[in-house]
Coordinates of C-alpha atoms and ligand atoms in Angstrom, one line a residue:
Chain A
M1 CA -2.1 32.3 -26.1
I2 CA -0.1 29.1 -26.8
E3 CA 3.5 29.2 -27.8
F4 CA 5.8 26.5 -29.1
N5 CA 9.4 27.6 -29.1
Q6 CA 11.9 25.4 -31.0
V7 CA 10.2 22.3 -29.6
T8 CA 11.8 19.0 -30.3
K9 CA 10.4 15.7 -29.0
T10 CA 12.1 12.4 -29.3
Y11 CA 10.3 9.3 -27.9
R12 CA 13.1 7.0 -29.2
K13 CA 16.7 7.5 -30.0
D14 CA 17.5 9.0 -33.4
W15 CA 13.9 9.7 -34.2
K16 CA 12.3 13.1 -33.8
A17 CA 8.5 12.9 -33.5
L18 CA 8.6 16.7 -33.5
D19 CA 11.6 18.6 -35.0
D20 CA 12.3 22.2 -33.9
L21 CA 8.7 23.4 -34.0
T22 CA 8.0 27.1 -33.5
F23 CA 4.6 28.7 -33.7
T24 CA 2.0 30.6 -31.7
I25 CA -1.7 30.2 -31.5
D26 CA -3.8 33.2 -30.8
Q27 CA -6.4 33.5 -28.0
G28 CA -9.9 32.8 -29.4
S29 CA -8.7 31.3 -32.7
Y30 CA -9.6 28.0 -34.4
T31 CA -6.7 26.1 -35.7
F32 CA -6.4 22.8 -37.6
I33 CA -3.4 20.6 -37.3
V34 CA -3.3 18.2 -40.2
G35 CA -0.9 15.6 -41.5
P36 CA -0.6 11.9 -42.3
S37 CA -0.6 9.4 -39.5
G38 CA 2.6 9.5 -37.5
S39 CA 3.4 13.1 -38.4
G40 CA 3.2 14.3 -34.8
K41 CA -0.3 15.8 -34.5
S42 CA -1.1 14.0 -31.3
T43 CA 2.3 14.8 -29.9
V44 CA 1.7 18.5 -30.4
L45 CA -1.6 18.2 -28.5
K46 CA -0.1 16.1 -25.7
L47 CA 2.5 18.8 -25.2
I48 CA -0.4 21.3 -24.8
Y49 CA -2.2 19.4 -22.0
G50 CA 1.1 18.4 -20.3
A51 CA 1.0 14.7 -20.9
I52 CA 4.6 14.9 -22.1
S53 CA 7.5 17.3 -21.9
P54 CA 9.7 18.4 -24.8
N55 CA 13.3 17.3 -25.1
K56 CA 14.3 20.7 -26.4
G57 CA 12.6 24.1 -26.4
Y58 CA 9.5 24.9 -24.4
V59 CA 5.7 25.1 -24.7
Q60 CA 3.9 28.0 -23.0
V61 CA 0.3 27.5 -22.3
S62 CA -1.4 30.4 -20.6
G63 CA 0.7 30.9 -17.4
F64 CA 2.3 27.5 -17.5
R65 CA 5.6 26.6 -19.2
I66 CA 6.6 23.0 -20.0
P67 CA 9.3 22.1 -19.0
G68 CA 9.4 24.0 -15.8
I69 CA 6.0 23.4 -14.3
P70 CA 6.4 21.5 -11.0
K71 CA 4.9 18.0 -11.1
N72 CA 2.4 18.8 -8.4
Q73 CA 1.0 21.7 -10.4
L74 CA 0.4 19.8 -13.7
H75 CA -3.2 19.1 -12.7
L76 CA -3.8 22.8 -12.6
L77 CA -2.8 23.1 -16.2
R78 CA -5.1 20.3 -17.1
R79 CA -8.0 22.0 -15.5
K80 CA -7.5 24.9 -17.9
V81 CA -7.3 22.7 -21.0
G82 CA -10.3 20.8 -22.3
V83 CA -9.3 17.6 -24.2
I84 CA -11.4 15.4 -26.4
F85 CA -10.2 12.2 -28.1
Q86 CA -11.1 9.9 -30.9
D87 CA -12.0 7.2 -28.4
F88 CA -13.9 9.5 -26.0
R89 CA -12.4 8.2 -22.8
L90 CA -15.4 8.3 -20.7
M91 CA -15.5 6.3 -17.5
E92 CA -17.5 3.2 -18.5
D93 CA -18.8 2.4 -15.0
R94 CA -20.4 5.8 -14.5
T95 CA -23.5 7.5 -15.9
I96 CA -23.2 10.6 -18.2
Y97 CA -24.0 12.7 -15.2
E98 CA -21.4 11.1 -13.0
N99 CA -18.8 11.4 -15.8
I100 CA -19.3 15.1 -16.1
A101 CA -19.7 15.6 -12.4
F102 CA -16.4 14.0 -11.7
V103 CA -14.4 16.9 -13.3
L104 CA -16.2 19.4 -11.1
L105 CA -15.9 17.2 -8.0
V106 CA -12.1 17.1 -8.3
T107 CA -12.0 20.9 -8.0
G108 CA -14.3 20.9 -5.0
T109 CA -17.3 22.4 -6.7
P110 CA -20.4 22.3 -4.5
R111 CA -23.1 19.7 -5.4
K112 CA -25.7 22.3 -6.2
T113 CA -23.5 24.2 -8.6
I114 CA -22.5 20.9 -10.2
K115 CA -26.1 20.1 -10.9
D116 CA -26.8 23.5 -12.4
K117 CA -23.8 23.5 -14.6
I118 CA -24.4 20.0 -15.9
S119 CA -28.0 20.6 -16.8
T120 CA -27.0 23.8 -18.7
V121 CA -24.2 22.1 -20.7
L122 CA -26.3 19.0 -21.5
A123 CA -29.2 21.2 -22.6
S124 CA -27.0 23.2 -24.9
L125 CA -25.8 19.9 -26.5
R126 CA -29.3 18.4 -26.5
L127 CA -28.3 15.5 -24.4
T128 CA -30.4 16.0 -21.3
H129 CA -32.5 12.9 -22.0
K130 CA -29.3 10.7 -21.8
I131 CA -28.2 12.0 -18.4
H132 CA -28.6 8.8 -16.4
Q133 CA -27.5 6.4 -19.1
Y134 CA -24.1 4.8 -19.3
P135 CA -21.6 5.5 -22.1
Y136 CA -22.1 2.1 -23.8
Q137 CA -25.7 2.9 -24.3
L138 CA -24.9 5.9 -26.5
S139 CA -23.8 6.2 -30.1
G140 CA -20.3 7.4 -31.0
G141 CA -21.6 10.8 -31.8
E142 CA -23.4 11.1 -28.5
Q143 CA -20.4 9.8 -26.5
Q144 CA -18.3 12.5 -28.2
K145 CA -20.8 15.1 -27.2
V146 CA -20.6 13.9 -23.6
S147 CA -16.8 14.2 -23.7
I148 CA -17.2 17.7 -25.2
A149 CA -19.6 18.5 -22.3
R150 CA -17.1 17.2 -19.8
A151 CA -14.4 19.5 -21.3
L152 CA -16.7 22.5 -21.5
V153 CA -18.3 22.3 -18.1
R154 CA -15.1 23.7 -16.6
E155 CA -14.9 26.6 -19.0
P156 CA -11.4 25.9 -20.4
F157 CA -9.6 28.6 -22.2
V158 CA -8.5 26.2 -24.8
L159 CA -10.2 23.1 -26.2
V160 CA -7.9 20.5 -27.7
A161 CA -9.5 17.9 -30.0
D162 CA -7.5 14.9 -31.3
E163 CA -9.3 13.4 -34.3
P164 CA -12.7 14.1 -32.6
T165 CA -14.7 12.6 -35.5
G166 CA -12.6 9.5 -36.0
N167 CA -15.1 7.1 -34.4
V168 CA -18.3 9.0 -35.3
D169 CA -20.6 8.5 -38.3
P170 CA -20.6 11.2 -41.0
E171 CA -23.8 12.8 -39.8
G172 CA -22.6 12.9 -36.2
S173 CA -19.2 14.2 -37.4
A174 CA -20.9 17.2 -39.0
E175 CA -22.7 17.9 -35.8
I176 CA -19.5 17.6 -33.7
F177 CA -17.7 19.9 -36.1
Q178 CA -20.5 22.4 -35.9
I179 CA -20.4 22.3 -32.1
L180 CA -16.7 22.9 -32.0
K181 CA -17.2 25.9 -34.3
D182 CA -19.9 27.2 -32.0
I183 CA -17.7 26.8 -29.0
N184 CA -15.0 28.8 -30.8
S185 CA -17.4 31.6 -31.7
S186 CA -18.3 32.0 -28.1
G187 CA -14.6 32.8 -27.4
T188 CA -12.8 29.6 -26.6
T189 CA -9.6 28.7 -28.5
V190 CA -10.0 25.4 -30.4
I191 CA -7.2 23.3 -31.7
M192 CA -8.3 20.3 -33.7
A193 CA -6.0 17.6 -35.1
T194 CA -7.3 15.6 -38.0
H195 CA -6.0 13.6 -41.0
E196 CA -9.3 14.1 -42.9
L197 CA -8.6 16.8 -45.3
D198 CA -12.3 17.4 -46.1
Y199 CA -12.5 19.6 -43.1
V200 CA -9.7 22.0 -44.2
K201 CA -10.8 22.4 -47.9
N202 CA -11.8 26.1 -48.3
T203 CA -11.8 26.6 -44.5
P204 CA -11.5 30.1 -43.3
F205 CA -9.6 28.8 -40.3
R206 CA -5.8 28.5 -39.9
V207 CA -4.3 25.2 -41.0
I208 CA -0.9 23.9 -39.8
S209 CA 0.3 21.0 -41.8
L210 CA 2.8 18.6 -40.4
T211 CA 4.9 15.9 -42.0
Q212 CA 7.4 13.9 -40.1
G213 CA 7.4 16.3 -37.2
K214 CA 8.0 19.5 -39.3
I215 CA 5.7 22.2 -40.3
V216 CA 5.3 22.0 -44.1
S217 CA 2.7 24.7 -44.4
D218 CA 0.9 27.2 -42.3
T219 CA -1.9 29.2 -43.8
K220 CA -1.5 32.0 -41.3
E221 CA 2.2 32.5 -42.1
K222 CA 1.3 32.6 -45.8
R223 CA -1.2 35.4 -45.2
C224 CA 1.4 37.3 -43.3
I225 CA 4.0 36.9 -46.1
Q226 CA 1.6 37.9 -48.8
Chain B
M1 CA -16.4 12.8 1.5
Y2 CA -15.4 12.5 -2.1
T3 CA -12.7 10.0 -1.0
I4 CA -15.2 7.9 0.9
S5 CA -17.8 7.7 -1.8
E6 CA -15.1 6.9 -4.5
A7 CA -13.7 4.1 -2.3
L8 CA -17.1 2.6 -1.7
R9 CA -17.8 2.8 -5.4
G10 CA -14.5 1.0 -6.0
I11 CA -15.4 -1.8 -3.6
F12 CA -19.0 -2.3 -4.7
K13 CA -18.7 -1.7 -8.4
N14 CA -15.8 -4.0 -8.8
K15 CA -17.3 -6.9 -6.8
L16 CA -15.2 -9.6 -8.4
M17 CA -11.9 -7.8 -7.9
S18 CA -12.9 -6.9 -4.3
T19 CA -13.8 -10.4 -3.5
V20 CA -10.7 -11.8 -5.0
S21 CA -8.5 -9.3 -3.2
M22 CA -10.1 -9.9 0.1
G23 CA -10.1 -13.7 -0.4
V24 CA -6.4 -13.7 -1.1
M25 CA -5.6 -11.4 1.7
S26 CA -7.8 -13.3 4.2
L27 CA -6.2 -16.6 3.3
S28 CA -2.7 -15.2 3.6
L29 CA -3.5 -13.6 6.9
F30 CA -5.1 -16.8 8.1
I31 CA -2.0 -18.8 7.3
F32 CA 0.1 -16.1 9.0
G33 CA -2.2 -16.2 12.0
V34 CA -1.8 -20.0 12.3
F35 CA 1.9 -19.4 12.3
I36 CA 1.7 -16.8 15.0
V37 CA -0.5 -19.1 17.2
I38 CA 2.0 -21.9 16.7
T39 CA 4.9 -19.6 17.6
I40 CA 3.2 -18.3 20.7
N41 CA 2.5 -21.8 21.9
L42 CA 6.0 -22.9 21.1
L43 CA 7.4 -20.0 23.2
I44 CA 5.2 -20.9 26.1
L45 CA 6.3 -24.5 25.9
I46 CA 10.0 -23.5 25.8
N47 CA 9.5 -21.1 28.7
F48 CA 7.8 -23.9 30.6
A49 CA 10.7 -26.3 29.9
Q50 CA 13.3 -23.7 30.8
K51 CA 11.7 -23.0 34.1
H52 CA 13.4 -26.2 35.2
V53 CA 16.7 -24.7 34.5
Q54 CA 17.8 -23.8 38.0
L55 CA 20.7 -23.8 40.3
E56 CA 20.6 -25.1 43.9
V57 CA 22.8 -23.5 46.6
F58 CA 22.9 -25.9 49.6
L59 CA 23.6 -24.3 53.0
K60 CA 25.7 -25.6 55.8
D61 CA 23.9 -26.7 58.9
I62 CA 23.9 -24.3 61.8
P63 CA 26.1 -25.9 64.5
Q64 CA 24.7 -24.5 67.7
E65 CA 21.4 -23.1 69.0
K66 CA 22.9 -20.0 70.5
V67 CA 24.6 -18.7 67.3
Q68 CA 21.4 -19.2 65.3
S69 CA 20.5 -15.6 64.8
V70 CA 23.9 -14.7 63.6
Y71 CA 23.8 -17.4 61.0
E72 CA 20.3 -16.5 60.0
A73 CA 21.5 -12.9 59.4
R74 CA 24.3 -14.3 57.1
T75 CA 21.7 -16.4 55.3
D76 CA 19.7 -13.2 54.6
T77 CA 22.8 -11.4 53.3
L78 CA 23.5 -14.3 51.0
Y79 CA 19.9 -14.2 49.8
N80 CA 20.2 -10.5 48.9
L81 CA 23.6 -11.0 47.3
I82 CA 22.3 -13.8 45.0
S83 CA 19.2 -11.8 44.1
A84 CA 21.4 -8.9 43.1
I85 CA 23.3 -10.9 40.5
D86 CA 22.4 -9.6 37.0
E87 CA 21.6 -13.0 35.4
V88 CA 19.3 -14.0 38.3
D89 CA 15.6 -13.8 37.9
S90 CA 14.4 -15.0 41.3
V91 CA 15.5 -16.9 44.4
T92 CA 13.5 -19.2 46.6
Y93 CA 14.5 -20.2 50.1
I94 CA 13.9 -23.8 51.1
T95 CA 14.1 -24.5 54.8
K96 CA 15.4 -27.8 56.2
E97 CA 11.7 -28.6 57.0
Q98 CA 10.5 -27.9 53.5
A99 CA 13.4 -30.0 52.1
L100 CA 12.3 -32.9 54.3
E101 CA 8.7 -32.6 53.2
R102 CA 9.8 -32.7 49.6
F103 CA 12.0 -35.6 50.2
K104 CA 9.1 -37.5 51.8
L105 CA 6.9 -36.8 48.8
D106 CA 9.6 -37.9 46.4
F107 CA 10.7 -41.0 48.3
P108 CA 7.8 -42.2 50.4
E109 CA 9.5 -45.6 51.1
F110 CA 12.2 -43.8 53.2
T111 CA 9.7 -41.8 55.2
E112 CA 10.1 -43.9 58.4
L113 CA 13.9 -43.4 58.4
L114 CA 13.5 -39.7 58.8
G115 CA 11.6 -37.5 61.2
P116 CA 11.7 -34.1 62.9
D117 CA 14.4 -35.5 65.1
F118 CA 16.5 -36.8 62.3
N119 CA 16.7 -34.4 59.4
P120 CA 20.0 -34.7 57.4
L121 CA 18.7 -32.5 54.6
P122 CA 20.3 -29.1 54.2
A123 CA 18.4 -25.8 53.7
S124 CA 18.9 -24.3 50.3
F125 CA 18.4 -21.5 47.8
I126 CA 16.9 -22.3 44.4
V127 CA 18.1 -19.8 41.9
Y128 CA 16.2 -19.2 38.7
P129 CA 18.2 -17.5 36.0
S130 CA 16.4 -14.8 33.8
P131 CA 15.2 -15.8 30.4
G132 CA 18.1 -15.7 28.0
F133 CA 20.6 -16.9 30.7
R134 CA 19.3 -20.4 30.9
T135 CA 22.4 -22.2 29.7
S136 CA 25.1 -24.0 31.6
I137 CA 27.6 -21.2 30.8
Y138 CA 25.5 -18.6 32.6
L139 CA 24.8 -21.0 35.4
Q140 CA 28.5 -21.4 35.8
N141 CA 28.9 -17.6 35.9
I142 CA 26.2 -17.3 38.5
S143 CA 27.8 -20.1 40.5
H144 CA 31.2 -18.3 40.4
K145 CA 29.6 -15.1 41.5
I146 CA 27.9 -16.8 44.5
Q147 CA 31.2 -18.3 45.5
D148 CA 32.8 -14.8 45.3
T149 CA 30.5 -13.7 48.1
L150 CA 31.9 -16.3 50.5
D151 CA 33.9 -13.8 52.5
V152 CA 30.7 -11.9 53.2
S153 CA 28.4 -14.8 53.8
L154 CA 31.2 -16.4 55.8
G155 CA 30.9 -19.9 54.5
R156 CA 27.2 -20.5 54.6
V157 CA 27.5 -22.2 51.3
E158 CA 28.0 -25.9 51.4
E159 CA 27.6 -26.8 47.7
I160 CA 26.3 -25.5 44.4
S161 CA 24.7 -27.9 41.9
Y162 CA 23.0 -27.8 38.5
G163 CA 22.4 -30.4 35.8
K164 CA 24.8 -29.5 33.1
A165 CA 24.2 -32.0 30.3
W166 CA 20.4 -31.8 29.9
I167 CA 20.4 -28.0 30.2
D168 CA 22.7 -27.7 27.2
T169 CA 20.7 -30.2 25.2
L170 CA 17.6 -28.3 25.9
D171 CA 19.3 -25.1 24.9
R172 CA 20.4 -26.6 21.5
W173 CA 16.8 -27.7 20.9
V174 CA 15.3 -24.4 21.7
K175 CA 17.8 -22.6 19.4
T176 CA 17.0 -25.0 16.5
I177 CA 13.3 -24.7 17.0
I178 CA 13.3 -20.9 17.2
M179 CA 15.5 -20.8 14.1
A180 CA 13.1 -23.1 12.1
D181 CA 10.2 -21.0 13.3
L182 CA 11.7 -17.7 12.2
I183 CA 12.6 -19.1 8.8
T184 CA 9.1 -20.5 8.3
G185 CA 7.6 -17.2 9.4
L186 CA 9.8 -15.3 7.0
I187 CA 8.9 -17.5 4.1
I188 CA 5.2 -17.2 4.9
A189 CA 5.5 -13.4 5.3
I190 CA 7.3 -13.0 2.0
A191 CA 4.9 -15.2 0.2
S192 CA 1.9 -13.4 1.6
I193 CA 3.3 -10.0 0.8
F194 CA 4.1 -11.1 -2.7
V195 CA 0.7 -12.6 -3.3
I196 CA -1.2 -9.7 -1.8
A197 CA 0.9 -7.1 -3.6
N198 CA 0.1 -8.8 -6.9
T199 CA -3.6 -8.9 -6.2
I200 CA -3.7 -5.3 -5.4
K201 CA -1.6 -4.5 -8.5
L202 CA -4.2 -6.4 -10.5
N203 CA -6.9 -4.4 -8.9
V204 CA -5.2 -1.1 -9.7
F205 CA -4.3 -2.3 -13.2
A206 CA -7.9 -3.1 -14.0
R207 CA -8.7 0.5 -13.4
R208 CA -5.6 2.2 -15.0
E209 CA -7.8 3.7 -17.6
Q210 CA -10.0 5.3 -15.0
I211 CA -6.8 6.7 -13.3
A212 CA -5.7 8.0 -16.6
I213 CA -9.0 9.8 -17.2
M214 CA -9.0 11.2 -13.7
K215 CA -5.6 12.6 -14.3
L216 CA -6.5 13.9 -17.7
V217 CA -9.4 15.9 -16.4
G218 CA -7.2 17.6 -13.8
A219 CA -7.4 15.4 -10.6
S220 CA -4.2 15.8 -8.6
D221 CA -2.2 12.7 -7.8
S222 CA -3.3 12.8 -4.2
L223 CA -7.0 13.0 -5.1
V224 CA -6.6 10.0 -7.4
S225 CA -4.7 8.0 -4.8
K226 CA -6.8 8.6 -1.7
P227 CA -9.8 6.5 -2.6
F228 CA -7.5 3.7 -3.7
L229 CA -5.6 3.8 -0.5
L230 CA -8.8 3.9 1.5
E231 CA -10.2 1.0 -0.5
G232 CA -7.0 -0.9 0.0
S233 CA -7.1 -0.4 3.7
I234 CA -10.7 -1.3 4.0
H235 CA -9.9 -4.5 2.1
G236 CA -7.1 -5.1 4.5
I237 CA -9.1 -4.5 7.6
F238 CA -11.9 -6.8 6.5
S239 CA -9.4 -9.5 5.6
G240 CA -7.8 -9.1 9.0
I241 CA -11.2 -9.5 10.7
A242 CA -12.1 -12.5 8.4
A243 CA -8.7 -14.2 9.0
S244 CA -8.8 -13.8 12.8
S245 CA -12.4 -14.8 13.1
A246 CA -11.7 -17.9 11.0
L247 CA -8.7 -18.7 13.3
Y248 CA -10.9 -18.2 16.3
F249 CA -13.6 -20.5 15.1
S250 CA -11.2 -23.1 13.8
L251 CA -9.8 -23.4 17.4
K252 CA -13.3 -23.5 18.7
M253 CA -14.1 -26.3 16.4
L254 CA -11.0 -28.3 17.4
G255 CA -12.7 -28.0 20.8
R256 CA -11.4 -30.5 23.3
W257 CA -8.0 -31.0 21.6
A258 CA -7.4 -27.3 21.5
T259 CA -8.1 -26.5 25.2
N260 CA -4.4 -26.4 25.9
I261 CA -3.6 -24.1 22.9
A262 CA -3.0 -20.6 24.0
F263 CA -4.9 -18.1 21.8
P264 CA -4.8 -14.5 23.0
T265 CA -8.0 -13.5 21.2
L266 CA -7.9 -9.7 21.4
P267 CA -4.2 -9.3 20.5
M268 CA -4.6 -11.8 17.7
F269 CA -7.5 -9.9 16.2
M270 CA -5.6 -6.6 16.5
I271 CA -2.4 -8.0 15.0
L272 CA -4.0 -9.5 12.0
I273 CA -6.2 -6.5 11.4
F274 CA -3.2 -4.2 11.7
I275 CA -1.1 -6.3 9.3
G276 CA -4.0 -6.4 6.9
F277 CA -4.5 -2.7 7.1
S278 CA -0.8 -1.9 6.6
L279 CA -0.4 -4.3 3.7
G280 CA -3.6 -3.0 2.0
I281 CA -2.6 0.6 2.2
F282 CA 1.1 0.0 1.4
G283 CA 0.4 -2.3 -1.5
S284 CA -2.1 0.1 -3.0
W285 CA 0.4 2.9 -2.7
L286 CA 3.1 0.8 -4.4
S287 CA 0.8 -0.2 -7.3
L288 CA -0.5 3.4 -7.7
R289 CA 2.9 4.9 -8.0
K290 CA 3.3 3.1 -11.3
Y291 CA 0.0 4.2 -12.9
L292 CA 0.1 7.7 -11.5
V293 CA 3.2 8.6 -13.4
D294 CA 1.6 9.2 -16.7
P295 CA -0.5 6.2 -17.6
W296 CA -2.2 7.2 -20.9
I297 CA 0.7 8.2 -23.1
D298 CA 1.9 4.8 -24.4
E299 CA -1.6 3.4 -24.6
D300 CA -2.8 6.4 -26.5
N301 CA -0.2 5.8 -29.1
Q302 CA -0.8 2.2 -29.6
K303 CA -4.5 2.8 -29.9
G304 CA -4.2 5.8 -32.2
D305 CA -1.8 4.1 -34.6
R306 CA -3.9 0.9 -34.7
T307 CA -7.2 2.6 -35.6
K308 CA -5.7 4.5 -38.4
Ligands
ADP1 N1 4.8 6.9 -26.6 C1 5.5 6.8 -27.7 N2 6.6 6.0 -27.8 C2 7.3 5.9 -28.9 N3 7.0 6.5 -30.0 C3 5.9 7.3 -30.1 C4 5.1 7.5 -28.9 N4 4.2 8.4 -29.2 C5 4.3 8.7 -30.5 N5 5.4 8.1 -31.1 C6 5.9 8.2 -32.4 O1 6.0 9.6 -32.7 C7 5.5 9.9 -34.0 C8 4.4 10.9 -34.0 O2 3.3 10.3 -33.4 P1 1.9 11.0 -33.2 O3 2.1 12.4 -32.6 O4 1.0 10.1 -32.5 O5 1.4 11.2 -34.7 P2 -0.1 11.5 -35.3 O6 -1.0 11.8 -34.1 O7 0.1 12.6 -36.2 O8 -0.5 10.2 -35.9 C9 5.1 8.6 -34.6 O9 6.2 8.1 -35.4 C10 4.9 7.7 -33.4 O10 5.1 6.3 -33.7
MG2 MG1 -2.7 10.9 -33.4

C-alpha cells in the first residue's frame, strides 16, 4: 500500500508543486495520475521512489516512510520500486543484457541466477533477439520494453511509470500499455502518470486528476461517495 | 569483483577521458617531480656548503714532557665536554703533527722553515655544529659553553675562532633559497591539485547520468562510488609511474651534465606514485560527493518540461 498524508512539496519559495495531498493506493491496483504539464504528476512519482522528500506531511511506501528513512537505506526502497520514464534512461554504453544485469548485480545476485532471470523476462517481452544490442540500436518502443524489463526483473511490488509512452510511436504505445496492464493483472501495483487523456477515457481503472498540485477529481473517491 | 570490472569498464570504455585524465595527472606529477629533484639537490648543496661552518678550539702547548699524561687527560675531558654540548654535531681532534701537515699542504713555500723540530702550530679541536645551528649566534653560544668548561679543563684552551661574516651571509642565502623553493613548491602543488581535481570532475560529470541511473535502480552510494574511486586511484598510480619514468629517462638523456644530479630513484618513484594515488582517490571522492546527492532531479524536470 502507498499512502500520501497531507503532502506538500515546494521546490521554490511561495510555489507549491503539491498542495496538501492525501490519498492511498491499494496493493495490486492500477492507477492513472493525469493532469496538464506542470500539475505535479512527476513530483508525486518522485516522492514514491524517494528521489525527493516532502516539505510537509509524509509518504508511506510499503515499510518505508519519507521523510524518516535514513539516507543510507534509500537504495533499499528503490529496489522495491520499479520506475520507467519517458526517456527510458538506459545506460548507453551497455548492451541490453548488461543494462538489466546491472540492477541484479547491485543486489549481489549470482551470475547464474541473473542469466536465468534475464532470459525469462526478455522472452516474456519478446526481446530475446535484441539481447546483445545497444540501446541506440533499438526503437523507442523497444527501449521502453527494456526499461520495463529492467524494472520487472527485480520483482518490485509497485511499478511507477512517468509518461511511459511519451517517446514511443502509437503502435508501440498500445503495446507498452498492454504490457503494463498484464503486469498489473499478475499482481503488481502500477501507477502511471500521463497527460494523454485517451488512455483514461472509459477506463475501468482509478484516475486521479491533478491541477496545480491539487487533486481535482478521483474516480475511486466518487465511487465511494455514490 | 563487481567493483573491479566496473572500474576497468570505466577506464577502457571512456578511452578519451581516461587518456586526458592520465595525461594531465602525469604532466602535473612530472612538474612536481622536477621540483622535488631540484629541492633535493638544493638541500644537498646547502648541506655541503654548511659543512664548512665550524669552530676551531686551539689548545695550549704542553710545557713539559713529564706532565704530558696529565695534560692529555685534560684534553680528553675537554673533548667529552664539547661533544656533550647540545648544538654540537661532531668534534675532530687535530694533533700538532696533523696541523703541521695541513700547513705544509696549504703553504708549500714555507715548508723549509718548519720541521719536526720546529712546530709552532697548536693542536686543536674542530667543532661541527648540528644542522640548524650553523649560524654565528649558535657558534657564539657554543664558544661560550666551551669557555665555561675552563675550570674543569684547566686552561687547555688557548683560543676559539670562527669566521663570523661569511657564515651569516651563507645563512641569509640559505634562508632566502629555501623560502623561494617552498613558495614555488606550494604554487606547483596548488596548481596541480586544481588541474587534476577539475579533470576528475569532468570525468565524473561525463558519467553523471550513469550515476543517476545506478542510484535509481537501487545501487547504494558506496557501490556507485567504489568503481570510481578504484578508477581514480588506478589513473593516479599509472600517472605516477609515467611521471617518475619520464623524470628518470630525462635525467638519463641529460647524461653527462646530469651525473652530479642526485636522483634517489626508488623513493622518487614511490613518492610520485603515492601522490598520484592519493590525488586520484581523493579527487574522485570529492567529485562524486556532488553527483551522489541526488543527481537526476533537476535534470529530469528540465527534460520533462522541454519535451512537453
Ligand atoms: N527540481 C525542480 N525545481 C524547481 N521546480 C520544479 C522542480 N521540479 C518540478 N518543479 C515544478 O513543480 C511543478 C510540478 O512539476 P512536475 O511534477 O514535473 O509536473 P508534471 O510532471 O505534472 O508535468 C512544476 O511547476 C515544475 O516547474
Ligand atoms: Mg512530468
